[in-house]
Amino acid sequence: MATQGIVTSYFGLIDDATGQLLKGTDGLSDTGIYEADGHQDATAEGATQIAISNLGTAPTLQYSNNKAKRTTNSRSYPTAEFTMLDLGFEAKQKLLGKVQTASKGYVDGEKDAHVAVIAVTQTLDKQHYIYYAFANGTMIEGNKTLGTNTNAETDSNDVMTLTTQSPVVDTQFNGEPYQVASDLIDGFTLDALMTETFPGYTKAASGTTGQ
């Protein structure tokens, strides 16, 4: 169905061996969840665009006797390109799998960070939410273009791409890399989706927000 806008995005680092949500200093916050929706270090934080590609993969036709008689179906492993108006600096480095040096700068780590994400949009009437949840993937920042200020300010927003993989836990999402959900469905709850997407998730008393 048609949707409009971006409501918010939830990110979490997961253990690549167990699939469990990482929390505290190993993760993105005390709860493990980072909601990109503004905080003291990045008040304008949020996504300006989330471009999701390869939600479906076209089948490959197989021929015999001059006819297309069957198909082979490939599994879809989407990519999601996040263009962020702002993002907490440390959270961004962790999402990219970077580690600190002696001078407190960041360089690529030996291992990729494994990331689970929920992107939230809404129906055209703004009465319901649509959720795109990704169980496991890695994020990269491909390019960064800086431009000089003139009489006008030149901003350079972050662009990071999530490449999905199969879930670490085979039963998660029925083994698929992503799922779509909505509060249009009776019985749906965001807490249940968070728990399935981020194994080990526990709702914080004050809700889930960025740090």
C-alpha positions as protocol buffer text, in pm:
chain_id: "A"
residue {
  index: 1
  type: MET
  ca { x: 0 y: 0 z: 0 }
}
residue {
  index: 2
  type: ALA
  ca { x: 106 y: 360 z: -46 }
}
residue {
  index: 3
  type: THR
  ca { x: 289 y: 525 z: 242 }
}
residue {
  index: 4
  type: GLN
  ca { x: 413 y: 872 z: 322 }
}
residue {
  index: 5
  type: GLY
  ca { x: 705 y: 1013 z: 511 }
}
residue {
  index: 6
  type: ILE
  ca { x: 952 y: 868 z: 761 }
}
residue {
  index: 7
  type: VAL
  ca { x: 840 y: 842 z: 1123 }
}
residue {
  index: 8
  type: THR
  ca { x: 1158 y: 711 z: 1286 }
}
residue {
  index: 9
  type: SER
  ca { x: 1429 y: 444 z: 1272 }
}
residue {
  index: 10
  type: TYR
  ca { x: 1554 y: 200 z: 1537 }
}
residue {
  index: 11
  type: PHE
  ca { x: 1906 y: 55 z: 1527 }
}
residue {
  index: 12
  type: GLY
  ca { x: 2076 y: -211 z: 1735 }
}
residue {
  index: 13
  type: LEU
  ca { x: 2407 y: -399 z: 1727 }
}
residue {
  index: 14
  type: ILE
  ca { x: 2376 y: -775 z: 1752 }
}
residue {
  index: 15
  type: ASP
  ca { x: 2623 y: -1049 z: 1843 }
}
residue {
  index: 16
  type: ASP
  ca { x: 2727 y: -1223 z: 1522 }
}
residue {
  index: 17
  type: ALA
  ca { x: 2744 y: -1561 z: 1700 }
}
residue {
  index: 18
  type: THR
  ca { x: 2425 y: -1556 z: 1907 }
}
residue {
  index: 19
  type: GLY
  ca { x: 2212 y: -1289 z: 1739 }
}
residue {
  index: 20
  type: GLN
  ca { x: 2150 y: -1127 z: 2078 }
}
residue {
  index: 21
  type: LEU
  ca { x: 2120 y: -751 z: 2114 }
}
residue {
  index: 22
  type: LEU
  ca { x: 2437 y: -589 z: 2250 }
}
residue {
  index: 23
  type: LYS
  ca { x: 2382 y: -344 z: 2535 }
}
residue {
  index: 24
  type: GLY
  ca { x: 2582 y: -91 z: 2736 }
}
residue {
  index: 25
  type: THR
  ca { x: 2933 y: -11 z: 2615 }
}
residue {
  index: 26
  type: ASP
  ca { x: 2921 y: -298 z: 2365 }
}
residue {
  index: 27
  type: GLY
  ca { x: 2599 y: -166 z: 2213 }
}
residue {
  index: 28
  type: LEU
  ca { x: 2444 y: 165 z: 2118 }
}
residue {
  index: 29
  type: SER
  ca { x: 2275 y: 247 z: 2451 }
}
residue {
  index: 30
  type: ASP
  ca { x: 2195 y: 97 z: 2790 }
}
residue {
  index: 31
  type: THR
  ca { x: 1897 y: -83 z: 2638 }
}
residue {
  index: 32
  type: GLY
  ca { x: 2088 y: -162 z: 2319 }
}
residue {
  index: 33
  type: ILE
  ca { x: 1839 y: 33 z: 2107 }
}
residue {
  index: 34
  type: TYR
  ca { x: 1927 y: 358 z: 1933 }
}
residue {
  index: 35
  type: GLU
  ca { x: 1628 y: 551 z: 1799 }
}
residue {
  index: 36
  type: ALA
  ca { x: 1746 y: 811 z: 1548 }
}
residue {
  index: 37
  type: ASP
  ca { x: 1502 y: 1083 z: 1647 }
}
residue {
  index: 38
  type: GLY
  ca { x: 1701 y: 1361 z: 1811 }
}
residue {
  index: 39
  type: HIS
  ca { x: 1893 y: 1396 z: 2137 }
}
residue {
  index: 40
  type: GLN
  ca { x: 2131 y: 1637 z: 2308 }
}
residue {
  index: 41
  type: ASP
  ca { x: 2424 y: 1569 z: 2072 }
}
residue {
  index: 42
  type: ALA
  ca { x: 2218 y: 1560 z: 1753 }
}
residue {
  index: 43
  type: THR
  ca { x: 1895 y: 1751 z: 1800 }
}
residue {
  index: 44
  type: ALA
  ca { x: 1797 y: 1749 z: 1432 }
}
residue {
  index: 45
  type: GLU
  ca { x: 1863 y: 1377 z: 1405 }
}
residue {
  index: 46
  type: GLY
  ca { x: 1655 y: 1164 z: 1171 }
}
residue {
  index: 47
  type: ALA
  ca { x: 1641 y: 1015 z: 824 }
}
residue {
  index: 48
  type: THR
  ca { x: 1562 y: 1227 z: 520 }
}
residue {
  index: 49
  type: GLN
  ca { x: 1540 y: 924 z: 291 }
}
residue {
  index: 50
  type: ILE
  ca { x: 1551 y: 546 z: 327 }
}
residue {
  index: 51
  type: ALA
  ca { x: 1593 y: 382 z: -14 }
}
residue {
  index: 52
  type: ILE
  ca { x: 1517 y: 8 z: 13 }
}
residue {
  index: 53
  type: SER
  ca { x: 1618 y: -203 z: -287 }
}
residue {
  index: 54
  type: ASN
  ca { x: 1571 y: -570 z: -381 }
}
residue {
  index: 55
  type: LEU
  ca { x: 1270 y: -645 z: -163 }
}
residue {
  index: 56
  type: GLY
  ca { x: 1188 y: -907 z: -424 }
}
residue {
  index: 57
  type: THR
  ca { x: 1397 y: -1096 z: -680 }
}
residue {
  index: 58
  type: ALA
  ca { x: 1260 y: -1186 z: -1022 }
}
residue {
  index: 59
  type: PRO
  ca { x: 1247 y: -1561 z: -1095 }
}
residue {
  index: 60
  type: THR
  ca { x: 1470 y: -1714 z: -1360 }
}
residue {
  index: 61
  type: LEU
  ca { x: 1283 y: -1892 z: -1638 }
}
residue {
  index: 62
  type: GLN
  ca { x: 1379 y: -2246 z: -1734 }
}
residue {
  index: 63
  type: TYR
  ca { x: 1297 y: -2372 z: -2082 }
}
residue {
  index: 64
  type: SER
  ca { x: 1230 y: -2702 z: -2250 }
}
residue {
  index: 65
  type: ASN
  ca { x: 1070 y: -2788 z: -2582 }
}
residue {
  index: 66
  type: ASN
  ca { x: 1083 y: -2423 z: -2685 }
}
residue {
  index: 67
  type: LYS
  ca { x: 867 y: -2318 z: -2391 }
}
residue {
  index: 68
  type: ALA
  ca { x: 916 y: -2154 z: -2053 }
}
residue {
  index: 69
  type: LYS
  ca { x: 801 y: -2435 z: -1825 }
}
residue {
  index: 70
  type: ARG
  ca { x: 925 y: -2353 z: -1476 }
}
residue {
  index: 71
  type: THR
  ca { x: 1123 y: -2103 z: -1274 }
}
residue {
  index: 72
  type: THR
  ca { x: 1396 y: -2100 z: -1015 }
}
residue {
  index: 73
  type: ASN
  ca { x: 1328 y: -1857 z: -733 }
}
residue {
  index: 74
  type: SER
  ca { x: 1604 y: -1668 z: -558 }
}
residue {
  index: 75
  type: ARG
  ca { x: 1584 y: -1539 z: -201 }
}
residue {
  index: 76
  type: SER
  ca { x: 1583 y: -1162 z: -166 }
}
residue {
  index: 77
  type: TYR
  ca { x: 1849 y: -989 z: 40 }
}
residue {
  index: 78
  type: PRO
  ca { x: 1754 y: -620 z: 36 }
}
residue {
  index: 79
  type: THR
  ca { x: 1979 y: -321 z: 82 }
}
residue {
  index: 80
  type: ALA
  ca { x: 1862 y: -8 z: 263 }
}
residue {
  index: 81
  type: GLU
  ca { x: 2037 y: 324 z: 204 }
}
residue {
  index: 82
  type: PHE
  ca { x: 1985 y: 565 z: 493 }
}
residue {
  index: 83
  type: THR
  ca { x: 2038 y: 935 z: 430 }
}
residue {
  index: 84
  type: MET
  ca { x: 2057 y: 1097 z: 773 }
}
residue {
  index: 85
  type: LEU
  ca { x: 2006 y: 1463 z: 851 }
}
residue {
  index: 86
  type: ASP
  ca { x: 2205 y: 1405 z: 1168 }
}
residue {
  index: 87
  type: LEU
  ca { x: 2332 y: 1108 z: 1368 }
}
residue {
  index: 88
  type: GLY
  ca { x: 2523 y: 1079 z: 1693 }
}
residue {
  index: 89
  type: PHE
  ca { x: 2895 y: 1060 z: 1611 }
}
residue {
  index: 90
  type: GLU
  ca { x: 2983 y: 763 z: 1833 }
}
residue {
  index: 91
  type: ALA
  ca { x: 2672 y: 569 z: 1734 }
}
residue {
  index: 92
  type: LYS
  ca { x: 2759 y: 615 z: 1367 }
}
residue {
  index: 93
  type: GLN
  ca { x: 3111 y: 479 z: 1416 }
}
residue {
  index: 94
  type: LYS
  ca { x: 2979 y: 173 z: 1600 }
}
residue {
  index: 95
  type: LEU
  ca { x: 2720 y: 104 z: 1329 }
}
residue {
  index: 96
  type: LEU
  ca { x: 3002 y: 110 z: 1073 }
}
residue {
  index: 97
  type: GLY
  ca { x: 3207 y: -136 z: 1281 }
}
residue {
  index: 98
  type: LYS
  ca { x: 3486 y: 109 z: 1357 }
}
residue {
  index: 99
  type: VAL
  ca { x: 3713 y: 88 z: 1661 }
}
residue {
  index: 100
  type: GLN
  ca { x: 3906 y: 354 z: 1852 }
}
residue {
  index: 101
  type: THR
  ca { x: 4277 y: 422 z: 1818 }
}
residue {
  index: 102
  type: ALA
  ca { x: 4511 y: 551 z: 2088 }
}
residue {
  index: 103
  type: SER
  ca { x: 4427 y: 908 z: 1986 }
}
residue {
  index: 104
  type: LYS
  ca { x: 4053 y: 833 z: 2021 }
}
residue {
  index: 105
  type: GLY
  ca { x: 3995 y: 844 z: 1649 }
}
residue {
  index: 106
  type: TYR
  ca { x: 3814 y: 563 z: 1465 }
}
residue {
  index: 107
  type: VAL
  ca { x: 3938 y: 314 z: 1207 }
}
residue {
  index: 108
  type: ASP
  ca { x: 3788 y: 6 z: 1044 }
}
residue {
  index: 109
  type: GLY
  ca { x: 3775 y: -290 z: 1280 }
}
residue {
  index: 110
  type: GLU
  ca { x: 3882 y: -642 z: 1195 }
}
residue {
  index: 111
  type: LYS
  ca { x: 3521 y: -761 z: 1215 }
}
residue {
  index: 112
  type: ASP
  ca { x: 3209 y: -610 z: 1064 }
}
residue {
  index: 113
  type: ALA
  ca { x: 2947 y: -484 z: 1305 }
}
residue {
  index: 114
  type: HIS
  ca { x: 2620 y: -674 z: 1268 }
}
residue {
  index: 115
  type: VAL
  ca { x: 2319 y: -446 z: 1273 }
}
residue {
  index: 116
  type: ALA
  ca { x: 1943 y: -498 z: 1306 }
}
residue {
  index: 117
  type: VAL
  ca { x: 1714 y: -213 z: 1199 }
}
residue {
  index: 118
  type: ILE
  ca { x: 1349 y: -114 z: 1195 }
}
residue {
  index: 119
  type: ALA
  ca { x: 1244 y: 169 z: 961 }
}
residue {
  index: 120
  type: VAL
  ca { x: 901 y: 320 z: 1025 }
}
residue {
  index: 121
  type: THR
  ca { x: 672 y: 496 z: 779 }
}
residue {
  index: 122
  type: GLN
  ca { x: 298 y: 567 z: 788 }
}
residue {
  index: 123
  type: THR
  ca { x: -19 y: 529 z: 584 }
}
residue {
  index: 124
  type: LEU
  ca { x: -142 y: 819 z: 373 }
}
residue {
  index: 125
  type: ASP
  ca { x: -406 y: 910 z: 632 }
}
residue {
  index: 126
  type: LYS
  ca { x: -141 y: 910 z: 908 }
}
residue {
  index: 127
  type: GLN
  ca { x: -355 y: 675 z: 1117 }
}
residue {
  index: 128
  type: HIS
  ca { x: -133 y: 366 z: 1101 }
}
residue {
  index: 129
  type: TYR
  ca { x: 233 y: 269 z: 1085 }
}
residue {
  index: 130
  type: ILE
  ca { x: 421 y: 41 z: 845 }
}
residue {
  index: 131
  type: TYR
  ca { x: 743 y: -119 z: 967 }
}
residue {
  index: 132
  type: TYR
  ca { x: 1032 y: -254 z: 760 }
}
residue {
  index: 133
  type: ALA
  ca { x: 1240 y: -474 z: 990 }
}
residue {
  index: 134
  type: PHE
  ca { x: 1582 y: -616 z: 901 }
}
residue {
  index: 135
  type: ALA
  ca { x: 1719 y: -895 z: 1120 }
}
residue {
  index: 136
  type: ASN
  ca { x: 2089 y: -883 z: 1033 }
}
residue {
  index: 137
  type: GLY
  ca { x: 2321 y: -687 z: 810 }
}
residue {
  index: 138
  type: THR
  ca { x: 2633 y: -476 z: 784 }
}
residue {
  index: 139
  type: MET
  ca { x: 2656 y: -102 z: 719 }
}
residue {
  index: 140
  type: ILE
  ca { x: 2905 y: 96 z: 513 }
}
residue {
  index: 141
  type: GLU
  ca { x: 2957 y: 462 z: 436 }
}
residue {
  index: 142
  type: GLY
  ca { x: 3064 y: 463 z: 74 }
}
residue {
  index: 143
  type: ASN
  ca { x: 3137 y: 828 z: -3 }
}
residue {
  index: 144
  type: LYS
  ca { x: 3150 y: 1162 z: 176 }
}
residue {
  index: 145
  type: THR
  ca { x: 3149 y: 1488 z: -20 }
}
residue {
  index: 146
  type: LEU
  ca { x: 3241 y: 1808 z: 163 }
}
residue {
  index: 147
  type: GLY
  ca { x: 3159 y: 2146 z: 12 }
}
residue {
  index: 148
  type: THR
  ca { x: 3276 y: 2495 z: 101 }
}
residue {
  index: 149
  type: ASN
  ca { x: 3038 y: 2749 z: 246 }
}
residue {
  index: 150
  type: THR
  ca { x: 2979 y: 3055 z: 33 }
}
residue {
  index: 151
  type: ASN
  ca { x: 2713 y: 3311 z: 117 }
}
residue {
  index: 152
  type: ALA
  ca { x: 2502 y: 2998 z: 170 }
}
residue {
  index: 153
  type: GLU
  ca { x: 2573 y: 2709 z: 404 }
}
residue {
  index: 154
  type: THR
  ca { x: 2679 y: 2380 z: 242 }
}
residue {
  index: 155
  type: ASP
  ca { x: 2576 y: 2076 z: 447 }
}
residue {
  index: 156
  type: SER
  ca { x: 2703 y: 1720 z: 398 }
}
residue {
  index: 157
  type: ASN
  ca { x: 2459 y: 1461 z: 527 }
}
residue {
  index: 158
  type: ASP
  ca { x: 2555 y: 1105 z: 617 }
}
residue {
  index: 159
  type: VAL
  ca { x: 2466 y: 826 z: 374 }
}
residue {
  index: 160
  type: MET
  ca { x: 2501 y: 469 z: 502 }
}
residue {
  index: 161
  type: THR
  ca { x: 2395 y: 149 z: 331 }
}
residue {
  index: 162
  type: LEU
  ca { x: 2273 y: -164 z: 508 }
}
residue {
  index: 163
  type: THR
  ca { x: 2335 y: -491 z: 323 }
}
residue {
  index: 164
  type: THR
  ca { x: 2119 y: -764 z: 471 }
}
residue {
  index: 165
  type: GLN
  ca { x: 2212 y: -1122 z: 551 }
}
residue {
  index: 166
  type: SER
  ca { x: 2023 y: -1420 z: 686 }
}
residue {
  index: 167
  type: PRO
  ca { x: 1932 y: -1395 z: 1055 }
}
residue {
  index: 168
  type: VAL
  ca { x: 2188 y: -1533 z: 1298 }
}
residue {
  index: 169
  type: VAL
  ca { x: 1905 y: -1723 z: 1470 }
}
residue {
  index: 170
  type: ASP
  ca { x: 1750 y: -1955 z: 1211 }
}
residue {
  index: 171
  type: THR
  ca { x: 1398 y: -1925 z: 1351 }
}
residue {
  index: 172
  type: GLN
  ca { x: 1401 y: -1544 z: 1350 }
}
residue {
  index: 173
  type: PHE
  ca { x: 1178 y: -1402 z: 1074 }
}
residue {
  index: 174
  type: ASN
  ca { x: 1128 y: -1766 z: 959 }
}
residue {
  index: 175
  type: GLY
  ca { x: 1488 y: -1752 z: 841 }
}
residue {
  index: 176
  type: GLU
  ca { x: 1431 y: -1457 z: 608 }
}
residue {
  index: 177
  type: PRO
  ca { x: 1641 y: -1137 z: 622 }
}
residue {
  index: 178
  type: TYR
  ca { x: 1348 y: -895 z: 655 }
}
residue {
  index: 179
  type: GLN
  ca { x: 981 y: -865 z: 730 }
}
residue {
  index: 180
  type: VAL
  ca { x: 710 y: -604 z: 686 }
}
residue {
  index: 181
  type: ALA
  ca { x: 459 y: -536 z: 966 }
}
residue {
  index: 182
  type: SER
  ca { x: 180 y: -291 z: 1050 }
}
residue {
  index: 183
  type: ASP
  ca { x: -56 y: -197 z: 1329 }
}
residue {
  index: 184
  type: LEU
  ca { x: -329 y: -248 z: 1069 }
}
residue {
  index: 185
  type: ILE
  ca { x: -309 y: -616 z: 1166 }
}
residue {
  index: 186
  type: ASP
  ca { x: -506 y: -724 z: 1472 }
}
residue {
  index: 187
  type: GLY
  ca { x: -281 y: -834 z: 1755 }
}
residue {
  index: 188
  type: PHE
  ca { x: 28 y: -653 z: 1630 }
}
residue {
  index: 189
  type: THR
  ca { x: 238 y: -471 z: 1890 }
}
residue {
  index: 190
  type: LEU
  ca { x: 558 y: -276 z: 1842 }
}
residue {
  index: 191
  type: ASP
  ca { x: 706 y: -441 z: 2151 }
}
residue {
  index: 192
  type: ALA
  ca { x: 663 y: -785 z: 1992 }
}
residue {
  index: 193
  type: LEU
  ca { x: 828 y: -665 z: 1671 }
}
residue {
  index: 194
  type: MET
  ca { x: 1116 y: -511 z: 1867 }
}
residue {
  index: 195
  type: THR
  ca { x: 1163 y: -835 z: 2059 }
}
residue {
  index: 196
  type: GLU
  ca { x: 1172 y: -1042 z: 1740 }
}
residue {
  index: 197
  type: THR
  ca { x: 1400 y: -800 z: 1553 }
}
residue {
  index: 198
  type: PHE
  ca { x: 1637 y: -738 z: 1845 }
}
residue {
  index: 199
  type: PRO
  ca { x: 1661 y: -1065 z: 2044 }
}
residue {
  index: 200
  type: GLY
  ca { x: 1716 y: -984 z: 2410 }
}
residue {
  index: 201
  type: TYR
  ca { x: 1538 y: -650 z: 2384 }
}
residue {
  index: 202
  type: THR
  ca { x: 1373 y: -518 z: 2700 }
}
residue {
  index: 203
  type: LYS
  ca { x: 1159 y: -208 z: 2687 }
}
residue {
  index: 204
  type: ALA
  ca { x: 1302 y: 82 z: 2888 }
}
residue {
  index: 205
  type: ALA
  ca { x: 1077 y: 250 z: 3144 }
}
residue {
  index: 206
  type: SER
  ca { x: 1097 y: 579 z: 2954 }
}
residue {
  index: 207
  type: GLY
  ca { x: 1069 y: 428 z: 2608 }
}
residue {
  index: 208
  type: THR
  ca { x: 1332 y: 369 z: 2340 }
}
residue {
  index: 209
  type: THR
  ca { x: 1529 y: 674 z: 2234 }
}
residue {
  index: 210
  type: GLY
  ca { x: 1868 y: 763 z: 2096 }
}
residue {
  index: 211
  type: GLN
  ca { x: 2150 y: 855 z: 2329 }
}
